PDB file of C-alpha atoms and ligand atoms in Angstrom:
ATOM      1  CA  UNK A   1     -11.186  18.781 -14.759  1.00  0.00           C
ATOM      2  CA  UNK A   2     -11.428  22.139 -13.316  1.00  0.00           C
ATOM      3  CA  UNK A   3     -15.096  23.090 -13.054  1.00  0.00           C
ATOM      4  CA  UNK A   4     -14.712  26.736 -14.710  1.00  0.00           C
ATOM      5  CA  UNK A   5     -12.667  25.057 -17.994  1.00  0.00           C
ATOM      6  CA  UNK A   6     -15.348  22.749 -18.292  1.00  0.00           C
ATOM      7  CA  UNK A   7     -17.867  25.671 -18.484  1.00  0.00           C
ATOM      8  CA  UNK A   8     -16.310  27.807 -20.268  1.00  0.00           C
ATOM      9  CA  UNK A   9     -15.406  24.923 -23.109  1.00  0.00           C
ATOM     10  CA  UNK A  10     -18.936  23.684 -23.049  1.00  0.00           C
ATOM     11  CA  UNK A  11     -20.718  26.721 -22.932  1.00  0.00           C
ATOM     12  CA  UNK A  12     -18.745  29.033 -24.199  1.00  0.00           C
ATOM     13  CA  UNK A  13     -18.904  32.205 -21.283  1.00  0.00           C
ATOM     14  CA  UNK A  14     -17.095  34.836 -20.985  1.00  0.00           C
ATOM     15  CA  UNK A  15     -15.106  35.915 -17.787  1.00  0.00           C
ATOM     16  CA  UNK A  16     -17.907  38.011 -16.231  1.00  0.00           C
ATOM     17  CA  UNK A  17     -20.691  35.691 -17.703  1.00  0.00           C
ATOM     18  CA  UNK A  18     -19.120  32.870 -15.671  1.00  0.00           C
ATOM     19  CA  UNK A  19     -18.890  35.193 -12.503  1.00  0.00           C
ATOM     20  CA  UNK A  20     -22.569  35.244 -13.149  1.00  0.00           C
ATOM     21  CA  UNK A  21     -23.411  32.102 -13.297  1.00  0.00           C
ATOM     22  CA  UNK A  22     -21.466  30.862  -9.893  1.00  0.00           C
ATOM     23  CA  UNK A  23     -22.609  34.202  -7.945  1.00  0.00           C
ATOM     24  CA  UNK A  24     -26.476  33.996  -8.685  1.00  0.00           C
ATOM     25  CA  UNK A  25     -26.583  30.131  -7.601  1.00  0.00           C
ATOM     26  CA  UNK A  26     -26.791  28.618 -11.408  1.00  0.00           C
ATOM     27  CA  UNK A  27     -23.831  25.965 -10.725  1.00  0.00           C
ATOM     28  CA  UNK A  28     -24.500  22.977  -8.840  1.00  0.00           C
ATOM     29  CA  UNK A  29     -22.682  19.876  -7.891  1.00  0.00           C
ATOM     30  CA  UNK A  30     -24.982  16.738  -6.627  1.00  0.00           C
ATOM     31  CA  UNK A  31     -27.692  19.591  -5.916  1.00  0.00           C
ATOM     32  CA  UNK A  32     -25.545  21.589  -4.009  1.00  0.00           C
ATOM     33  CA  UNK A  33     -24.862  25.528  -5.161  1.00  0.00           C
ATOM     34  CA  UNK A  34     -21.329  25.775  -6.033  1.00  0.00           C
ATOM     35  CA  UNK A  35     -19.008  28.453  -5.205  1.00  0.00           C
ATOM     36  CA  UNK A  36     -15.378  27.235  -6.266  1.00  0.00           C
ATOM     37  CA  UNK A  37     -15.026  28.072  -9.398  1.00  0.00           C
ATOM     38  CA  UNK A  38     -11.958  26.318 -10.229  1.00  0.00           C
ATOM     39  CA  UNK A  39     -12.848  22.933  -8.086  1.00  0.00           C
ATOM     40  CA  UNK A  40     -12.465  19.431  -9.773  1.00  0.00           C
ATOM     41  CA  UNK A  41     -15.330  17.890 -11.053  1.00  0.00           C
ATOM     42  CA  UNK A  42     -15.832  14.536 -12.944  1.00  0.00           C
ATOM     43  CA  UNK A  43     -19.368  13.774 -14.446  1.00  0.00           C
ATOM     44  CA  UNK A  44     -18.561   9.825 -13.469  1.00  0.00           C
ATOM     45  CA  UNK A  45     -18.897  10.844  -9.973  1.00  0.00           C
ATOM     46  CA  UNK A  46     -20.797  14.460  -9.773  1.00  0.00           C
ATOM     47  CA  UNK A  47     -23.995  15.538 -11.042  1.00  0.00           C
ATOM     48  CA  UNK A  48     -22.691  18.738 -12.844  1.00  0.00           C
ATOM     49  CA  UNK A  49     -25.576  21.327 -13.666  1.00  0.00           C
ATOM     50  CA  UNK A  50     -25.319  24.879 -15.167  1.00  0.00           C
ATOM     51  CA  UNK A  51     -29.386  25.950 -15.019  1.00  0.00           C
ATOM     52  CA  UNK A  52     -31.052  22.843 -16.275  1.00  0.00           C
ATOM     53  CA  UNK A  53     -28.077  22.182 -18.510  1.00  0.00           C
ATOM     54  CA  UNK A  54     -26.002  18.856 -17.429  1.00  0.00           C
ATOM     55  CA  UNK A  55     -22.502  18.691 -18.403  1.00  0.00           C
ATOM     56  CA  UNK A  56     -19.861  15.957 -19.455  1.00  0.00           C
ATOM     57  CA  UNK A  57     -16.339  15.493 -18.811  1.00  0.00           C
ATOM     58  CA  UNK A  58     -14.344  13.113 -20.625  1.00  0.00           C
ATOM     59  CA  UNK A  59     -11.201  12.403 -18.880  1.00  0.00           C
ATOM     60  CA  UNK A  60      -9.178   9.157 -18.532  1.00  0.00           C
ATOM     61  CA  UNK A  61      -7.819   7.322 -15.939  1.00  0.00           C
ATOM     62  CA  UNK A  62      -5.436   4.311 -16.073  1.00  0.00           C
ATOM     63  CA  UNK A  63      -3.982   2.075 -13.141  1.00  0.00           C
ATOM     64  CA  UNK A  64      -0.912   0.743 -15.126  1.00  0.00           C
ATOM     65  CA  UNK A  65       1.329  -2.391 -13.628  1.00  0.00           C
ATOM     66  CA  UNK A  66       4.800  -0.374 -14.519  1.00  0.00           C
ATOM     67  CA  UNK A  67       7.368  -3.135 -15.403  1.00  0.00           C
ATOM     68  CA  UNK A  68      10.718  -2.545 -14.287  1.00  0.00           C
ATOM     69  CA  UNK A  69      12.756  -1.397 -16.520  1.00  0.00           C
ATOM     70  CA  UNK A  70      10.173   1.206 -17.955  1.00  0.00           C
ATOM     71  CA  UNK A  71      11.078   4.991 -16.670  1.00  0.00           C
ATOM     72  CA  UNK A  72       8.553   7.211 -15.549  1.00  0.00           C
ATOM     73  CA  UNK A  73       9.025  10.106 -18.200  1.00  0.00           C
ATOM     74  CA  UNK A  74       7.054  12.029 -21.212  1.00  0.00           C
ATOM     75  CA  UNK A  75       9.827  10.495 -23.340  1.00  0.00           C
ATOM     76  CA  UNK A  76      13.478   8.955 -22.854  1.00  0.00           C
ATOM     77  CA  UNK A  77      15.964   8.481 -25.721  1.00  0.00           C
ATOM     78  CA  UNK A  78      17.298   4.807 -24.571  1.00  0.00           C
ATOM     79  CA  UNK A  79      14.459   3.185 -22.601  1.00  0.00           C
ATOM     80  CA  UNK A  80      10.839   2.707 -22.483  1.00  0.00           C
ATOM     81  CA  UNK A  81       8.489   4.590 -20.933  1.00  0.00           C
ATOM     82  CA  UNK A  82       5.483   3.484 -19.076  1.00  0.00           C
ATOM     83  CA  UNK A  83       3.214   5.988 -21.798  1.00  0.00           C
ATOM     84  CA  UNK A  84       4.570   3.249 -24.316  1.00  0.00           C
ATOM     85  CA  UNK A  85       3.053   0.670 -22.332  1.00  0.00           C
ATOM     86  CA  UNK A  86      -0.514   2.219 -23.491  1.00  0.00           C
ATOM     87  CA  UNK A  87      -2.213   1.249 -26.871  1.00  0.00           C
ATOM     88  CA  UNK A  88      -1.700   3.664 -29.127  1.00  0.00           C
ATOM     89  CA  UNK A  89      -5.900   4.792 -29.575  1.00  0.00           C
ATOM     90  CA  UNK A  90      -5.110   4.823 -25.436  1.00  0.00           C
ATOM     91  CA  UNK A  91      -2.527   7.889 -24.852  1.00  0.00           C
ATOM     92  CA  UNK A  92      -4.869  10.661 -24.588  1.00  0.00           C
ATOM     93  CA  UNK A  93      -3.294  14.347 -25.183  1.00  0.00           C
ATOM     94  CA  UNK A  94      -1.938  15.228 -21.538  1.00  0.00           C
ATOM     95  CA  UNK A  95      -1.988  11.708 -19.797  1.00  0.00           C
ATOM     96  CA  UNK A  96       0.622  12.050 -17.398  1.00  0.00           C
ATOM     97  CA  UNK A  97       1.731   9.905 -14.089  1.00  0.00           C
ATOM     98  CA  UNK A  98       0.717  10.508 -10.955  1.00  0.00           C
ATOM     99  CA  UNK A  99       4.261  10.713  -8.788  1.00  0.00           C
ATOM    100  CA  UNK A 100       6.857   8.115 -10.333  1.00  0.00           C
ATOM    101  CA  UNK A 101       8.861   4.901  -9.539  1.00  0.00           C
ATOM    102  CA  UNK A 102      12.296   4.074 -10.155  1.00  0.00           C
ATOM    103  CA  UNK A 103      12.872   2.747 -13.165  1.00  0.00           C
ATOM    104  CA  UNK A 104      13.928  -0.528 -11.565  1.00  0.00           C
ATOM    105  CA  UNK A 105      10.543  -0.072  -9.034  1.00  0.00           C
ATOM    106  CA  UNK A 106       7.429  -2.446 -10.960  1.00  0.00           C
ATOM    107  CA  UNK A 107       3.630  -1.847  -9.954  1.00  0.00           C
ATOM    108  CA  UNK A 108       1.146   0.484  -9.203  1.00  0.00           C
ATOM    109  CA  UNK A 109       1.071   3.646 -11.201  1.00  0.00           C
ATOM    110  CA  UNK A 110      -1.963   5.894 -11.914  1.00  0.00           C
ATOM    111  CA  UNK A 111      -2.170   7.834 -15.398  1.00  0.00           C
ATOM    112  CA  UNK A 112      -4.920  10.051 -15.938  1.00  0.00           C
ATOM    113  CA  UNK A 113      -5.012  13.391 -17.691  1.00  0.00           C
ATOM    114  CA  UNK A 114      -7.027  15.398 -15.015  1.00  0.00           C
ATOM    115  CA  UNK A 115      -4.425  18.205 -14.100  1.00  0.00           C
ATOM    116  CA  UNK A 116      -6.139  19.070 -10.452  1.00  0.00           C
ATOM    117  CA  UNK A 117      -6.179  14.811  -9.159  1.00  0.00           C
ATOM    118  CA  UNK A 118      -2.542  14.449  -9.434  1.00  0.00           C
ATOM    119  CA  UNK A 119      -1.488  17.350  -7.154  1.00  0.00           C
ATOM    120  CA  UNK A 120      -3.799  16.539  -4.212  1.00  0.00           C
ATOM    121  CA  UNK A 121      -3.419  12.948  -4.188  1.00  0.00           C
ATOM    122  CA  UNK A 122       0.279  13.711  -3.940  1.00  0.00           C
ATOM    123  CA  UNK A 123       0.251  16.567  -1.229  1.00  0.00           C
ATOM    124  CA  UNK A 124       1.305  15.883   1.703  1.00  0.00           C
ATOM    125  CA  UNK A 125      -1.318  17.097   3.591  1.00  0.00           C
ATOM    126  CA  UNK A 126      -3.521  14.569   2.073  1.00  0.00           C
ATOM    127  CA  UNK A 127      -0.842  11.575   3.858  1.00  0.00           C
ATOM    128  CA  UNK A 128      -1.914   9.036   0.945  1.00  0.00           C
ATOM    129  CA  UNK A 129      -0.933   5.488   1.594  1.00  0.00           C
ATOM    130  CA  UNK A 130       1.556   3.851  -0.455  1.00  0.00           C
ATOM    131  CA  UNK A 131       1.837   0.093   0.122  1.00  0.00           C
ATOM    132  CA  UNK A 132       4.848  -1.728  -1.270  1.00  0.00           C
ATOM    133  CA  UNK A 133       6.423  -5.058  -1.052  1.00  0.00           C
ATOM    134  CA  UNK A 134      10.122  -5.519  -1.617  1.00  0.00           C
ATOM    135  CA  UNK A 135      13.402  -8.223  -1.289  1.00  0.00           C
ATOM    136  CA  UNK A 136      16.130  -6.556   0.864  1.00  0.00           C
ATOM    137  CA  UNK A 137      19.319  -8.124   0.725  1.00  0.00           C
ATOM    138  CA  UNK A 138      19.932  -9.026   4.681  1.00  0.00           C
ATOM    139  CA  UNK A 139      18.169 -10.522   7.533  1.00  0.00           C
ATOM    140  CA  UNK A 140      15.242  -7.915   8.509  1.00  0.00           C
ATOM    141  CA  UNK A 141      14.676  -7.921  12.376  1.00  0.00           C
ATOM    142  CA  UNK A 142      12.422  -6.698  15.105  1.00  0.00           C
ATOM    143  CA  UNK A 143      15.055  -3.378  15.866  1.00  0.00           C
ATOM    144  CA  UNK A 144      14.537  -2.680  12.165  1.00  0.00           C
ATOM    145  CA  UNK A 145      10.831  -2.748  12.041  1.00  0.00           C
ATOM    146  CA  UNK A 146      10.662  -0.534  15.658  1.00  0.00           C
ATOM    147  CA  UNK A 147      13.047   1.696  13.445  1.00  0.00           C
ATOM    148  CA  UNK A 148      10.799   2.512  10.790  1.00  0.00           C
ATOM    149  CA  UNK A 149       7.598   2.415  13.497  1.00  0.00           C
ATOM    150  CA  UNK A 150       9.582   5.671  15.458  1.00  0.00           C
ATOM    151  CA  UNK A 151      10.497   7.251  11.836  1.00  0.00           C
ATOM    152  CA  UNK A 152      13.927   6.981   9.761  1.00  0.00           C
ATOM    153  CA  UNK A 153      16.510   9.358   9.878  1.00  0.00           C
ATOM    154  CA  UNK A 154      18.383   9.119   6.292  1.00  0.00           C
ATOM    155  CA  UNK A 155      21.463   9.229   5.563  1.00  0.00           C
ATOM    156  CA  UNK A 156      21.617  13.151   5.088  1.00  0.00           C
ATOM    157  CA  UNK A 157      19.794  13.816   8.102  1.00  0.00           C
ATOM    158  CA  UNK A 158      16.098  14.246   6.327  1.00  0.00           C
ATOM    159  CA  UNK A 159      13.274  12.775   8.956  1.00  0.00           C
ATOM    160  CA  UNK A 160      10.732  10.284   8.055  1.00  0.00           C
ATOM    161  CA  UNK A 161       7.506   9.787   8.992  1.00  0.00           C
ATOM    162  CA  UNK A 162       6.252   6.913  11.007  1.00  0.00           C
ATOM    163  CA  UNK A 163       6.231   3.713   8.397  1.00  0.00           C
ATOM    164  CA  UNK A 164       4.409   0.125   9.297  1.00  0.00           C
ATOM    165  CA  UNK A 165       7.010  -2.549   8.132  1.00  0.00           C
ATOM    166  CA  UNK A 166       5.900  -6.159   8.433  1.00  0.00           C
ATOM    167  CA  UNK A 167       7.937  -9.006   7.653  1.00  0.00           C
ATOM    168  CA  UNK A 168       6.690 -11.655   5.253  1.00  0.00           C
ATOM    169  CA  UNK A 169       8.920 -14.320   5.034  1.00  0.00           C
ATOM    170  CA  UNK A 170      13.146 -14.573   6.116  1.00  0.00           C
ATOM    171  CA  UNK A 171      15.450 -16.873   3.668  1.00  0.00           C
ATOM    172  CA  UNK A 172      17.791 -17.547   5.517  1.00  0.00           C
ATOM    173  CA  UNK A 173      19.643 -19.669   3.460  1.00  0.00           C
ATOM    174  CA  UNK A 174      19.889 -16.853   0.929  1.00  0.00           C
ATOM    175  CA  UNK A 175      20.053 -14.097   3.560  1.00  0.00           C
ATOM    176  CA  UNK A 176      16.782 -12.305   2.253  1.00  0.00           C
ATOM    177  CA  UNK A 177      13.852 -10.981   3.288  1.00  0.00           C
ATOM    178  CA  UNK A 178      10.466 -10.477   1.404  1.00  0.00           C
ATOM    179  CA  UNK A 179       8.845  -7.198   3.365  1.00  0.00           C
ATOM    180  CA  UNK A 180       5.688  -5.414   3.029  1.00  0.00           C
ATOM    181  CA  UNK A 181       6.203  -1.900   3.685  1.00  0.00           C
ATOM    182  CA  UNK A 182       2.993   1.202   4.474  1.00  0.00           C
ATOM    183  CA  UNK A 183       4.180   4.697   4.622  1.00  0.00           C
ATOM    184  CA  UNK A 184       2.227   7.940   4.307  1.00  0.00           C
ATOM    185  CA  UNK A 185       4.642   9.786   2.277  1.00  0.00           C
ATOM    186  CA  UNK A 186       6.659   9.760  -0.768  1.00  0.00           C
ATOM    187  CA  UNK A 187       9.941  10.863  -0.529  1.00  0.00           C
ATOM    188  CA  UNK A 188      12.571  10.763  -3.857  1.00  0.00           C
ATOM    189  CA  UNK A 189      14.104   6.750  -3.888  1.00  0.00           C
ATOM    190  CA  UNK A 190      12.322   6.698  -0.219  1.00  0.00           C
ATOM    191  CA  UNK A 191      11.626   3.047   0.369  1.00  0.00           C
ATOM    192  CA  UNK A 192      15.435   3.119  -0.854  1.00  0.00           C
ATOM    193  CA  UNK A 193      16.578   5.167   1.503  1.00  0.00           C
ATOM    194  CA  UNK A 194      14.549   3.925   4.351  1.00  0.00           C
ATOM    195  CA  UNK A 195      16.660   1.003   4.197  1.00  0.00           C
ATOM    196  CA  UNK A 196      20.047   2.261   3.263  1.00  0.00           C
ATOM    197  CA  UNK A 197      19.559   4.023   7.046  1.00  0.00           C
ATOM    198  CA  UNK A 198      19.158   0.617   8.556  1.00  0.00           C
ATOM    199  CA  UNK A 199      22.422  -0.559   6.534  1.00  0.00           C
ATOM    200  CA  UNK A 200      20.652  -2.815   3.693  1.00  0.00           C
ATOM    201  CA  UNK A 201      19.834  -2.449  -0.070  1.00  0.00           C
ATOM    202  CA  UNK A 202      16.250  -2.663  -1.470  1.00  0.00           C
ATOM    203  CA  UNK A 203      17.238  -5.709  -4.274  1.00  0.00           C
ATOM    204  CA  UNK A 204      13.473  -5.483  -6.039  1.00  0.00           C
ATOM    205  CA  UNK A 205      10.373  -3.080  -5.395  1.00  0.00           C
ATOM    206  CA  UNK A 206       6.751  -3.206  -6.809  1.00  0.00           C
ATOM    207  CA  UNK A 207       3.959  -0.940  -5.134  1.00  0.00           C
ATOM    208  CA  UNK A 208       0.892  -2.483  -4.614  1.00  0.00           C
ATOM    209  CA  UNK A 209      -1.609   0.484  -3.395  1.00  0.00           C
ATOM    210  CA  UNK A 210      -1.761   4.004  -3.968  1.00  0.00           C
ATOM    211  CA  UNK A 211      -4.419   5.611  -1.401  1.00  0.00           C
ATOM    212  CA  UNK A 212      -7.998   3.758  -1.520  1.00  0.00           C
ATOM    213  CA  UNK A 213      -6.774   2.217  -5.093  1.00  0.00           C
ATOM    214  CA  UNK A 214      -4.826  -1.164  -5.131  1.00  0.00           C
ATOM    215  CA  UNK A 215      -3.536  -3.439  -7.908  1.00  0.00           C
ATOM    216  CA  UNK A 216      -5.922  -5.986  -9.207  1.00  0.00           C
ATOM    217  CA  UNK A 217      -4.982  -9.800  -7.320  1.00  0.00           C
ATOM    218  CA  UNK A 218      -3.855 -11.146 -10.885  1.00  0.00           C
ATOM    219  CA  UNK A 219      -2.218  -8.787 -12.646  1.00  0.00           C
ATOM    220  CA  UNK A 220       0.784  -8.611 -13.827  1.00  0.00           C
ATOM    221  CA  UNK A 221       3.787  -5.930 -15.045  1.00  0.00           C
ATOM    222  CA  UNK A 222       2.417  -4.388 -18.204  1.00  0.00           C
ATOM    223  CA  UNK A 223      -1.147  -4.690 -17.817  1.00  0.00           C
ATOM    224  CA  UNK A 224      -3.114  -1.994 -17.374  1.00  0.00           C
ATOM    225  CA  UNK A 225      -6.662  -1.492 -16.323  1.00  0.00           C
ATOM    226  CA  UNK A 226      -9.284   1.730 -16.597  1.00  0.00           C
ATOM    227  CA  UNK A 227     -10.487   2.889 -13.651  1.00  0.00           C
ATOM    228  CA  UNK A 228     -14.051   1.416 -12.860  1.00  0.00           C
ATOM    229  CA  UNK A 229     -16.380   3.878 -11.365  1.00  0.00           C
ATOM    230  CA  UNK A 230     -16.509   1.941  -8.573  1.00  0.00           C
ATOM    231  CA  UNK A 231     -12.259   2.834  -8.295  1.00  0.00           C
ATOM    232  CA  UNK A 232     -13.224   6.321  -9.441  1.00  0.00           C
ATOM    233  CA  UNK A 233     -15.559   7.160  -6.647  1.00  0.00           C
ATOM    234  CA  UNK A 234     -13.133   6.181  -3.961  1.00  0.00           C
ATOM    235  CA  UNK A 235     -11.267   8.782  -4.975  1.00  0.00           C
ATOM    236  CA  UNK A 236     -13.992  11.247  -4.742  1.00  0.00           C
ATOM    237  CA  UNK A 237     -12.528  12.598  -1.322  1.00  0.00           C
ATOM    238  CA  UNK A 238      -9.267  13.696  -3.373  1.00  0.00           C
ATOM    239  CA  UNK A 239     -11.688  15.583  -5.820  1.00  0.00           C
ATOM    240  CA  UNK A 240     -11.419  19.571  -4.275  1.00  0.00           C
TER     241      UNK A 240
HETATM  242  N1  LIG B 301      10.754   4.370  -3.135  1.00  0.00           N
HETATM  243  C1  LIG B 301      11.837   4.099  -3.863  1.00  0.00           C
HETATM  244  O1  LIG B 301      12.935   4.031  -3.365  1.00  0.00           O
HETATM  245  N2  LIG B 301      11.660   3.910  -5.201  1.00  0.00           N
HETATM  246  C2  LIG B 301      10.460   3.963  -5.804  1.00  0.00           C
HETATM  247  O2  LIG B 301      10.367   3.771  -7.019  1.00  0.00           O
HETATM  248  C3  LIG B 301       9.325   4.243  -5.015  1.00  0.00           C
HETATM  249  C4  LIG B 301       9.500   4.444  -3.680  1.00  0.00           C
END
């Protein structure tokens, strides 16, 4: 949470008490004197001291398996939504997703109700990875994969970045192909889109990664898992 809402909660300052307390050198992170008063901070990962007082945050953080079907939305009169998919003592006031998926799109999804992590892991100066795998509905080939290495032009013109497309395994009975797909971006319907420009339809899509942070080998749509500390510190570069 932001470091001066944290303050102010726990210790009740007021606006020129908590100028104070950041100019004279009283707020420290991991040691260090801390200038930026509005910076993220979670106590999981930083050592947060006011004086010789230590303070808390208590914030959550889930990596949810979205099943298809479930929309990515506070609320939705006809379908599911992947805040549904939480136990009910789970949905902490202000949990909301970090970017979305389709509803059709299954996988990776982080919740979390710390305001600040959600708009730097999704800016795109920060280039976070998104891995996904998907079944398109043709025969991918070499041109198509030296497409999406030089960056795809849409439909409407919009330019991609440079995307790592790897082939996993051709049916050619069926005329499919299972794909793993790496981009640095994250467009509206992108993965989508990326194909419609080559001239073939994404038939199923689950995301697998999300920046240092992958699924868990085993799990399946529906599940959802806390974030370890171990998860949570990898994200530490994304704290600002
Ligand atoms: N790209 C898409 O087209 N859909 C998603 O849900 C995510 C990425």
């Amino acid at each position: 949470m932001r470091l001066d809402k944290l303050i102010e909660e726990a210790l009740h300052t007021s606006r020129k008490e908590m100028k104070r307390l950041f100019l004279s050198g009283q707020v420290t992170i991991d040691g260090t004197k801390e200038r930026q008063q509005n910076r993220n901070v979670d106590s999981q990962i930083h050592k947060i001291m006011v004086g010789n007082q230590q303070l808390f945050t208590d914030e959550a953080y889930y990596l949810l398996d979205k099943p298809a079907g479930v929309v990515t939305a506070n609320s939705d009169l006809n379908h599911q939504t992947v805040f549904d998919c939480l136990k009910k003592a789970d949905r902490y006031p202000d949990l909301y997703a970090v970017g979305r998926l389709d509803r059709d799109t299954s996988g990776f999804l982080l919740l979390t109700n710390n305001g600040p992590l959600g708009y730097d892991l999704l800016h795109p100066e920060k280039k976070v990875t998104k891995v996904y795998e998907a079944c398109i509905n043709e025969i991918v080939t070499e041109t198509d994969i030296t497409k999406f290495r030089d960056g795809i032009i849409f439909l409407d013109g919009t330019q991609c970045k440079p995307a790592n497309l790897e082939i996993l395994q051709i049916d050619t009975k069926n005329q499919r192909s299972y794909i793993r797909l790496t981009i640095w971006e994250g467009k509206f319907h992108q993965v989508k889109k990326m194909f419609l420009a080559c001239g073939k339809k994404v038939l199923t899509l689950r995301r697998l990664a999300m920046g240092p942070l992958y699924l868990p080998e085993n799990s399946q749509p529906g599940d959802y898992f806390p974030l370890t500390k171990a998860q949570l510190t990898l994200l530490k570069p994304y704290f600002r």
